[in-house]
PDB file of N, CA and C in Angstrom:
ATOM      1  N   ILE G 206       0.870  -1.196   0.185  1.00 73.00           N
ATOM      2  CA  ILE G 206      -0.032   0.060  -0.119  1.00 73.00           C
ATOM      3  C   ILE G 206       0.701   1.329   0.012  1.00 73.00           C
ATOM      4  N   GLN G 207       1.921   1.247   0.788  1.00 74.00           N
ATOM      5  CA  GLN G 207       2.715   2.457   0.817  1.00 74.00           C
ATOM      6  C   GLN G 207       3.435   2.607  -0.410  1.00 74.00           C
ATOM      7  N   LYS G 208       4.023   1.553  -1.351  1.00 69.00           N
ATOM      8  CA  LYS G 208       4.599   1.933  -2.595  1.00 69.00           C
ATOM      9  C   LYS G 208       3.608   2.465  -3.794  1.00 69.00           C
ATOM     10  N   SER G 209       2.346   1.867  -3.532  1.00 72.00           N
ATOM     11  CA  SER G 209       1.319   2.453  -4.276  1.00 72.00           C
ATOM     12  C   SER G 209       0.930   3.685  -4.116  1.00 72.00           C
ATOM     13  N   ARG G 210       0.801   4.115  -2.930  1.00 75.00           N
ATOM     14  CA  ARG G 210       0.602   5.543  -2.407  1.00 75.00           C
ATOM     15  C   ARG G 210       1.773   6.527  -3.093  1.00 75.00           C
ATOM     16  N   ALA G 211       3.028   5.965  -2.844  1.00 67.00           N
ATOM     17  CA  ALA G 211       4.060   6.486  -3.463  1.00 67.00           C
ATOM     18  C   ALA G 211       4.204   7.056  -4.964  1.00 67.00           C
ATOM     19  N   VAL G 212       3.803   5.686  -5.435  1.00 64.00           N
ATOM     20  CA  VAL G 212       3.747   6.095  -7.008  1.00 64.00           C
ATOM     21  C   VAL G 212       2.521   6.832  -7.320  1.00 64.00           C
ATOM     22  N   ILE G 213       1.507   6.881  -6.747  1.00 67.00           N
ATOM     23  CA  ILE G 213       0.389   7.742  -7.189  1.00 67.00           C
ATOM     24  C   ILE G 213       0.736   9.380  -6.785  1.00 67.00           C
ATOM     25  N   GLY G 214       1.353   9.439  -5.566  1.00 67.00           N
ATOM     26  CA  GLY G 214       1.852  10.850  -5.283  1.00 67.00           C
ATOM     27  C   GLY G 214       2.833  11.368  -6.364  1.00 67.00           C
ATOM     28  N   GLY G 215       3.845  10.461  -6.495  1.00 66.00           N
ATOM     29  CA  GLY G 215       4.624  10.765  -7.576  1.00 66.00           C
ATOM     30  C   GLY G 215       4.243  11.289  -8.987  1.00 66.00           C
ATOM     31  N   GLN G 216       3.080  10.603  -9.570  1.00 70.00           N
ATOM     32  CA  GLN G 216       2.384  10.994 -10.542  1.00 70.00           C
ATOM     33  C   GLN G 216       1.641  12.097 -10.693  1.00 70.00           C
ATOM     34  N   PHE G 217       1.070  12.364  -9.186  1.00 67.00           N
ATOM     35  CA  PHE G 217       0.404  13.628  -9.143  1.00 67.00           C
ATOM     36  C   PHE G 217       1.514  14.779  -9.267  1.00 67.00           C
ATOM     37  N   SER G 218       2.605  14.488  -8.536  1.00 72.00           N
ATOM     38  CA  SER G 218       3.564  15.817  -8.353  1.00 72.00           C
ATOM     39  C   SER G 218       4.069  15.910  -9.724  1.00 72.00           C
ATOM     40  N   GLU G 219       4.340  14.925 -10.742  1.00 75.00           N
ATOM     41  CA  GLU G 219       4.969  15.293 -11.966  1.00 75.00           C
ATOM     42  C   GLU G 219       4.039  16.063 -12.653  1.00 75.00           C
ATOM     43  N   GLN G 220       2.728  15.944 -12.482  1.00 79.00           N
ATOM     44  CA  GLN G 220       1.768  17.000 -13.287  1.00 79.00           C
ATOM     45  C   GLN G 220       1.749  18.589 -12.654  1.00 79.00           C
ATOM     46  N   LEU G 221       2.144  18.451 -11.461  1.00 79.00           N
ATOM     47  CA  LEU G 221       2.296  19.729 -10.784  1.00 79.00           C
ATOM     48  C   LEU G 221       3.504  20.541 -11.000  1.00 79.00           C
ATOM     49  N   ALA G 222       4.474  20.004 -11.296  1.00 85.00           N
ATOM     50  CA  ALA G 222       5.805  20.209 -11.345  1.00 85.00           C
ATOM     51  C   ALA G 222       6.056  21.792 -12.066  1.00 85.00           C
ATOM     52  N   PRO G 223       5.535  21.987 -13.106  1.00 88.00           N
ATOM     53  CA  PRO G 223       5.619  23.179 -13.905  1.00 88.00           C
ATOM     54  C   PRO G 223       5.060  24.253 -13.281  1.00 88.00           C
ATOM     55  N   TYR G 224       4.272  24.238 -12.012  1.00 87.00           N
ATOM     56  CA  TYR G 224       3.790  25.283 -11.250  1.00 87.00           C
ATOM     57  C   TYR G 224       4.451  25.720 -10.064  1.00 87.00           C
ATOM     58  N   LEU G 225       5.281  24.678  -9.796  1.00 84.00           N
ATOM     59  CA  LEU G 225       6.275  24.888  -8.454  1.00 84.00           C
ATOM     60  C   LEU G 225       7.301  25.885  -8.812  1.00 84.00           C
ATOM     61  N   PRO G 226       7.589  26.562  -7.772  1.00 88.00           N
ATOM     62  CA  PRO G 226       8.547  27.706  -7.835  1.00 88.00           C
ATOM     63  C   PRO G 226      10.050  27.446  -8.364  1.00 88.00           C
ATOM     64  N   ASN G 227      10.284  26.465  -8.271  1.00 87.00           N
ATOM     65  CA  ASN G 227      11.977  26.263  -8.640  1.00 87.00           C
ATOM     66  C   ASN G 227      12.116  25.445 -10.105  1.00 87.00           C
ATOM     67  N   PHE G 228      10.796  25.489 -10.674  1.00 89.00           N
ATOM     68  CA  PHE G 228      10.583  24.767 -11.898  1.00 89.00           C
ATOM     69  C   PHE G 228      11.348  25.587 -12.947  1.00 89.00           C
ATOM     70  N   GLN G 229      12.104  25.295 -13.767  1.00 92.00           N
ATOM     71  CA  GLN G 229      12.753  26.240 -14.672  1.00 92.00           C
ATOM     72  C   GLN G 229      12.397  26.636 -15.919  1.00 92.00           C
ATOM     73  N   TYR G 230      11.024  25.966 -16.269  1.00 95.00           N
ATOM     74  CA  TYR G 230      10.408  26.648 -17.530  1.00 95.00           C
ATOM     75  C   TYR G 230       9.179  27.156 -17.306  1.00 95.00           C
ATOM     76  N   LEU G 231       8.523  27.820 -18.261  1.00 95.00           N
ATOM     77  CA  LEU G 231       7.302  28.368 -18.137  1.00 95.00           C
ATOM     78  C   LEU G 231       6.491  27.154 -18.530  1.00 95.00           C
ATOM     79  N   PRO G 232       5.244  27.204 -17.340  1.00 93.00           N
ATOM     80  CA  PRO G 232       4.164  26.321 -17.345  1.00 93.00           C
ATOM     81  C   PRO G 232       3.532  26.073 -18.911  1.00 93.00           C
ATOM     82  N   THR G 233       3.262  27.198 -19.537  1.00 94.00           N
ATOM     83  CA  THR G 233       2.457  27.491 -20.570  1.00 94.00           C
ATOM     84  C   THR G 233       3.490  26.964 -21.799  1.00 94.00           C
ATOM     85  N   GLU G 234       4.446  26.609 -21.690  1.00 95.00           N
ATOM     86  CA  GLU G 234       5.337  25.836 -22.646  1.00 95.00           C
ATOM     87  C   GLU G 234       5.814  24.600 -22.566  1.00 95.00           C
ATOM     88  N   CYS G 235       5.102  24.120 -21.410  1.00 94.00           N
ATOM     89  CA  CYS G 235       5.419  22.578 -21.294  1.00 94.00           C
ATOM     90  C   CYS G 235       4.191  21.719 -21.710  1.00 94.00           C
ATOM     91  N   LYS G 236       4.318  20.615 -22.186  1.00 94.00           N
ATOM     92  CA  LYS G 236       3.197  19.885 -22.812  1.00 94.00           C
ATOM     93  C   LYS G 236       3.561  18.412 -21.894  1.00 94.00           C
ATOM     94  N   PHE G 237       2.568  17.918 -21.303  1.00 91.00           N
ATOM     95  CA  PHE G 237       2.752  16.710 -20.467  1.00 91.00           C
ATOM     96  C   PHE G 237       2.566  15.646 -21.246  1.00 91.00           C
ATOM     97  N   ILE G 238       3.516  14.599 -21.291  1.00 90.00           N
ATOM     98  CA  ILE G 238       3.058  13.472 -21.835  1.00 90.00           C
ATOM     99  C   ILE G 238       3.002  12.410 -20.973  1.00 90.00           C
ATOM    100  N   GLY G 239       3.778  12.147 -19.972  1.00 85.00           N
ATOM    101  CA  GLY G 239       3.595  11.096 -19.071  1.00 85.00           C
ATOM    102  C   GLY G 239       4.332   9.763 -19.206  1.00 85.00           C
ATOM    103  N   LYS G 240       4.457   9.214 -20.097  1.00 84.00           N
ATOM    104  CA  LYS G 240       5.288   8.125 -20.656  1.00 84.00           C
ATOM    105  C   LYS G 240       5.569   8.304 -21.890  1.00 84.00           C
ATOM    106  N   PRO G 241       6.998   7.889 -22.284  1.00 87.00           N
ATOM    107  CA  PRO G 241       8.003   7.706 -21.566  1.00 87.00           C
ATOM    108  C   PRO G 241       8.727   8.657 -20.615  1.00 87.00           C
ATOM    109  N   ILE G 242       8.261   9.943 -21.013  1.00 89.00           N
ATOM    110  CA  ILE G 242       8.902  11.275 -20.709  1.00 89.00           C
ATOM    111  C   ILE G 242       7.624  12.084 -19.931  1.00 89.00           C
ATOM    112  N   ASP G 243       8.080  12.747 -19.025  1.00 89.00           N
ATOM    113  CA  ASP G 243       6.888  13.536 -18.282  1.00 89.00           C
ATOM    114  C   ASP G 243       6.394  14.847 -19.230  1.00 89.00           C
ATOM    115  N   PHE G 244       7.564  15.642 -19.749  1.00 92.00           N
ATOM    116  CA  PHE G 244       7.272  16.729 -20.362  1.00 92.00           C
ATOM    117  C   PHE G 244       7.957  16.818 -21.570  1.00 92.00           C
ATOM    118  N   ILE G 245       7.453  17.620 -22.789  1.00 95.00           N
ATOM    119  CA  ILE G 245       8.476  18.215 -23.734  1.00 95.00           C
ATOM    120  C   ILE G 245       8.053  19.755 -23.570  1.00 95.00           C
ATOM    121  N   VAL G 246       9.021  20.467 -23.411  1.00 96.00           N
ATOM    122  CA  VAL G 246       9.264  21.997 -23.316  1.00 96.00           C
ATOM    123  C   VAL G 246       9.587  22.653 -24.658  1.00 96.00           C
ATOM    124  N   PHE G 247       8.676  23.386 -24.825  1.00 97.00           N
ATOM    125  CA  PHE G 247       9.103  24.235 -26.367  1.00 97.00           C
ATOM    126  C   PHE G 247       9.335  25.407 -25.810  1.00 97.00           C
ATOM    127  N   LYS G 248      10.662  25.644 -25.657  1.00 97.00           N
ATOM    128  CA  LYS G 248      11.156  27.164 -25.081  1.00 97.00           C
ATOM    129  C   LYS G 248      10.995  28.114 -26.198  1.00 97.00           C
ATOM    130  N   GLY G 249      10.199  29.196 -25.650  1.00 97.00           N
ATOM    131  CA  GLY G 249      10.145  30.182 -26.687  1.00 97.00           C
ATOM    132  C   GLY G 249       8.599  30.361 -27.317  1.00 97.00           C
ATOM    133  N   MET G 250       7.840  29.190 -27.273  1.00 96.00           N
ATOM    134  CA  MET G 250       6.537  29.001 -27.793  1.00 96.00           C
ATOM    135  C   MET G 250       5.630  30.323 -27.416  1.00 96.00           C
ATOM    136  N   ASP G 251       5.710  30.502 -26.183  1.00 96.00           N
ATOM    137  CA  ASP G 251       4.935  31.816 -25.611  1.00 96.00           C
ATOM    138  C   ASP G 251       5.188  33.076 -26.820  1.00 96.00           C
ATOM    139  N   GLU G 252       6.305  33.300 -26.946  1.00 96.00           N
ATOM    140  CA  GLU G 252       6.548  34.548 -28.078  1.00 96.00           C
ATOM    141  C   GLU G 252       6.525  34.060 -29.429  1.00 96.00           C
ATOM    142  N   LYS G 253       6.062  32.919 -29.818  1.00 96.00           N
ATOM    143  CA  LYS G 253       5.881  32.266 -31.012  1.00 96.00           C
ATOM    144  C   LYS G 253       6.968  32.146 -31.924  1.00 96.00           C
ATOM    145  N   ASN G 254       8.091  31.976 -31.148  1.00 97.00           N
ATOM    146  CA  ASN G 254       9.633  31.677 -31.729  1.00 97.00           C
ATOM    147  C   ASN G 254      10.073  30.632 -30.847  1.00 97.00           C
ATOM    148  N   ILE G 255      10.018  29.309 -31.221  1.00 97.00           N
ATOM    149  CA  ILE G 255      10.508  28.259 -30.581  1.00 97.00           C
ATOM    150  C   ILE G 255      12.202  28.109 -30.773  1.00 97.00           C
ATOM    151  N   GLN G 256      12.784  28.131 -29.819  1.00 96.00           N
ATOM    152  CA  GLN G 256      14.374  28.261 -29.834  1.00 96.00           C
ATOM    153  C   GLN G 256      14.948  26.849 -29.354  1.00 96.00           C
ATOM    154  N   GLU G 257      14.225  26.145 -28.621  1.00 95.00           N
ATOM    155  CA  GLU G 257      14.707  24.995 -28.232  1.00 95.00           C
ATOM    156  C   GLU G 257      13.609  23.993 -27.773  1.00 95.00           C
ATOM    157  N   VAL G 258      13.779  22.830 -27.915  1.00 95.00           N
ATOM    158  CA  VAL G 258      12.789  21.365 -27.357  1.00 95.00           C
ATOM    159  C   VAL G 258      13.646  20.831 -26.391  1.00 95.00           C
ATOM    160  N   ILE G 259      12.942  20.845 -25.147  1.00 95.00           N
ATOM    161  CA  ILE G 259      13.649  20.194 -24.055  1.00 95.00           C
ATOM    162  C   ILE G 259      12.848  18.892 -23.623  1.00 95.00           C
ATOM    163  N   PHE G 260      13.507  17.913 -23.348  1.00 94.00           N
ATOM    164  CA  PHE G 260      12.753  16.737 -22.665  1.00 94.00           C
ATOM    165  C   PHE G 260      13.029  16.692 -21.204  1.00 94.00           C
ATOM    166  N   VAL G 261      11.927  16.783 -20.163  1.00 93.00           N
ATOM    167  CA  VAL G 261      11.871  16.960 -18.960  1.00 93.00           C
ATOM    168  C   VAL G 261      11.573  15.584 -18.400  1.00 93.00           C
ATOM    169  N   GLU G 262      12.039  15.103 -17.365  1.00 89.00           N
ATOM    170  CA  GLU G 262      11.722  13.745 -16.652  1.00 89.00           C
ATOM    171  C   GLU G 262      11.596  14.151 -15.223  1.00 89.00           C
ATOM    172  N   VAL G 263      10.669  14.397 -14.386  1.00 85.00           N
ATOM    173  CA  VAL G 263      10.416  14.710 -13.023  1.00 85.00           C
ATOM    174  C   VAL G 263      10.817  13.701 -12.090  1.00 85.00           C
ATOM    175  N   LYS G 264      11.644  13.922 -11.247  1.00 80.00           N
ATOM    176  CA  LYS G 264      12.038  12.810 -10.276  1.00 80.00           C
ATOM    177  C   LYS G 264      11.929  13.481  -8.871  1.00 80.00           C
ATOM    178  N   SER G 265      11.243  12.653  -7.880  1.00 72.00           N
ATOM    179  CA  SER G 265      11.156  13.155  -6.455  1.00 72.00           C
ATOM    180  C   SER G 265      11.958  12.257  -5.418  1.00 72.00           C
ATOM    181  N   GLY G 266      12.429  12.627  -4.413  1.00 73.00           N
ATOM    182  CA  GLY G 266      13.073  11.704  -3.478  1.00 73.00           C
ATOM    183  C   GLY G 266      14.298  10.952  -3.946  1.00 73.00           C
ATOM    184  N   ASN G 267      14.369   9.705  -3.877  1.00 78.00           N
ATOM    185  CA  ASN G 267      15.370   8.728  -4.286  1.00 78.00           C
ATOM    186  C   ASN G 267      15.017   8.033  -5.828  1.00 78.00           C
ATOM    187  N   SER G 268      14.048   8.611  -6.460  1.00 78.00           N
ATOM    188  CA  SER G 268      13.634   7.807  -7.826  1.00 78.00           C
ATOM    189  C   SER G 268      14.794   8.003  -8.522  1.00 78.00           C
ATOM    190  N   LYS G 269      15.028   6.954  -9.453  1.00 87.00           N
ATOM    191  CA  LYS G 269      15.998   7.062 -10.618  1.00 87.00           C
ATOM    192  C   LYS G 269      15.338   6.712 -11.755  1.00 87.00           C
ATOM    193  N   LEU G 270      16.020   7.093 -12.850  1.00 88.00           N
ATOM    194  CA  LEU G 270      15.413   6.636 -14.139  1.00 88.00           C
ATOM    195  C   LEU G 270      15.328   5.285 -14.637  1.00 88.00           C
ATOM    196  N   ASN G 271      14.093   4.614 -14.863  1.00 88.00           N
ATOM    197  CA  ASN G 271      14.014   3.472 -15.260  1.00 88.00           C
ATOM    198  C   ASN G 271      14.678   2.976 -16.524  1.00 88.00           C
ATOM    199  N   ASN G 272      14.553   1.669 -16.995  1.00 91.00           N
ATOM    200  CA  ASN G 272      15.376   1.164 -18.258  1.00 91.00           C
ATOM    201  C   ASN G 272      14.724   2.263 -19.390  1.00 91.00           C
ATOM    202  N   HIS G 273      13.613   2.332 -19.520  1.00 91.00           N
ATOM    203  CA  HIS G 273      13.139   2.861 -20.678  1.00 91.00           C
ATOM    204  C   HIS G 273      13.625   4.448 -20.727  1.00 91.00           C
ATOM    205  N   GLU G 274      13.375   4.904 -19.474  1.00 91.00           N
ATOM    206  CA  GLU G 274      13.800   6.303 -19.542  1.00 91.00           C
ATOM    207  C   GLU G 274      15.563   6.673 -19.643  1.00 91.00           C
ATOM    208  N   LYS G 275      16.196   5.685 -19.261  1.00 93.00           N
ATOM    209  CA  LYS G 275      17.703   5.671 -19.465  1.00 93.00           C
ATOM    210  C   LYS G 275      17.969   5.227 -20.934  1.00 93.00           C
ATOM    211  N   ASN G 276      17.323   4.566 -21.702  1.00 93.00           N
ATOM    212  CA  ASN G 276      17.434   4.443 -23.217  1.00 93.00           C
ATOM    213  C   ASN G 276      16.908   5.705 -23.910  1.00 93.00           C
ATOM    214  N   LEU G 277      15.711   6.183 -23.521  1.00 92.00           N
ATOM    215  CA  LEU G 277      15.575   7.523 -24.128  1.00 92.00           C
ATOM    216  C   LEU G 277      16.467   8.655 -23.906  1.00 92.00           C
ATOM    217  N   LYS G 278      17.039   8.745 -22.707  1.00 93.00           N
ATOM    218  CA  LYS G 278      18.375   9.608 -22.555  1.00 93.00           C
ATOM    219  C   LYS G 278      19.253   9.345 -23.360  1.00 93.00           C
ATOM    220  N   GLU G 279      19.718   8.196 -23.541  1.00 95.00           N
ATOM    221  CA  GLU G 279      21.182   7.653 -24.133  1.00 95.00           C
ATOM    222  C   GLU G 279      20.539   8.371 -25.623  1.00 95.00           C
ATOM    223  N   THR G 280      19.559   7.934 -26.166  1.00 95.00           N
ATOM    224  CA  THR G 280      19.195   8.360 -27.729  1.00 95.00           C
ATOM    225  C   THR G 280      19.196   9.652 -27.942  1.00 95.00           C
ATOM    226  N   ILE G 281      18.782  10.343 -26.840  1.00 93.00           N
ATOM    227  CA  ILE G 281      18.688  11.953 -27.061  1.00 93.00           C
ATOM    228  C   ILE G 281      20.197  12.512 -26.930  1.00 93.00           C
ATOM    229  N   ASP G 282      20.926  12.035 -26.157  1.00 94.00           N
ATOM    230  CA  ASP G 282      22.343  12.490 -25.938  1.00 94.00           C
ATOM    231  C   ASP G 282      23.195  12.041 -27.171  1.00 94.00           C
ATOM    232  N   GLN G 283      22.682  11.021 -27.673  1.00 96.00           N
ATOM    233  CA  GLN G 283      23.548  10.726 -29.031  1.00 96.00           C
ATOM    234  C   GLN G 283      22.859  11.413 -30.100  1.00 96.00           C
ATOM    235  N   LYS G 284      21.947  12.308 -30.060  1.00 93.00           N
ATOM    236  CA  LYS G 284      21.356  12.982 -30.938  1.00 93.00           C
ATOM    237  C   LYS G 284      20.611  12.416 -32.073  1.00 93.00           C
ATOM    238  N   ARG G 285      20.095  11.132 -31.628  1.00 95.00           N
ATOM    239  CA  ARG G 285      19.222  10.527 -32.765  1.00 95.00           C
ATOM    240  C   ARG G 285      17.752  10.951 -32.413  1.00 95.00           C
ATOM    241  N   VAL G 286      17.616  12.073 -32.586  1.00 90.00           N
ATOM    242  CA  VAL G 286      16.310  12.632 -32.467  1.00 90.00           C
ATOM    243  C   VAL G 286      16.205  13.577 -33.790  1.00 90.00           C
ATOM    244  N   LYS G 287      14.743  13.148 -34.309  1.00 89.00           N
ATOM    245  CA  LYS G 287      14.408  13.910 -35.608  1.00 89.00           C
ATOM    246  C   LYS G 287      12.997  14.674 -35.376  1.00 89.00           C
TER     247      LYS G 287
END
């Protein structure tokens, strides 16, 4: 039950993250995906001039990337993105 509560709490926190004070991107430029990545940020979208696309995975506590998230990170890091 505790693990289930932690997972549900984490999922809820992920969706609220763009509205928290320390989140570094504008909430209006964030699009929630959920799986396999939490957000895609279209930096500059509010000014109708997208300068950068950013993949964001929100983690809290001692959470770590799972295998799918690690694979996605490696794919992005190796610039295999179109």
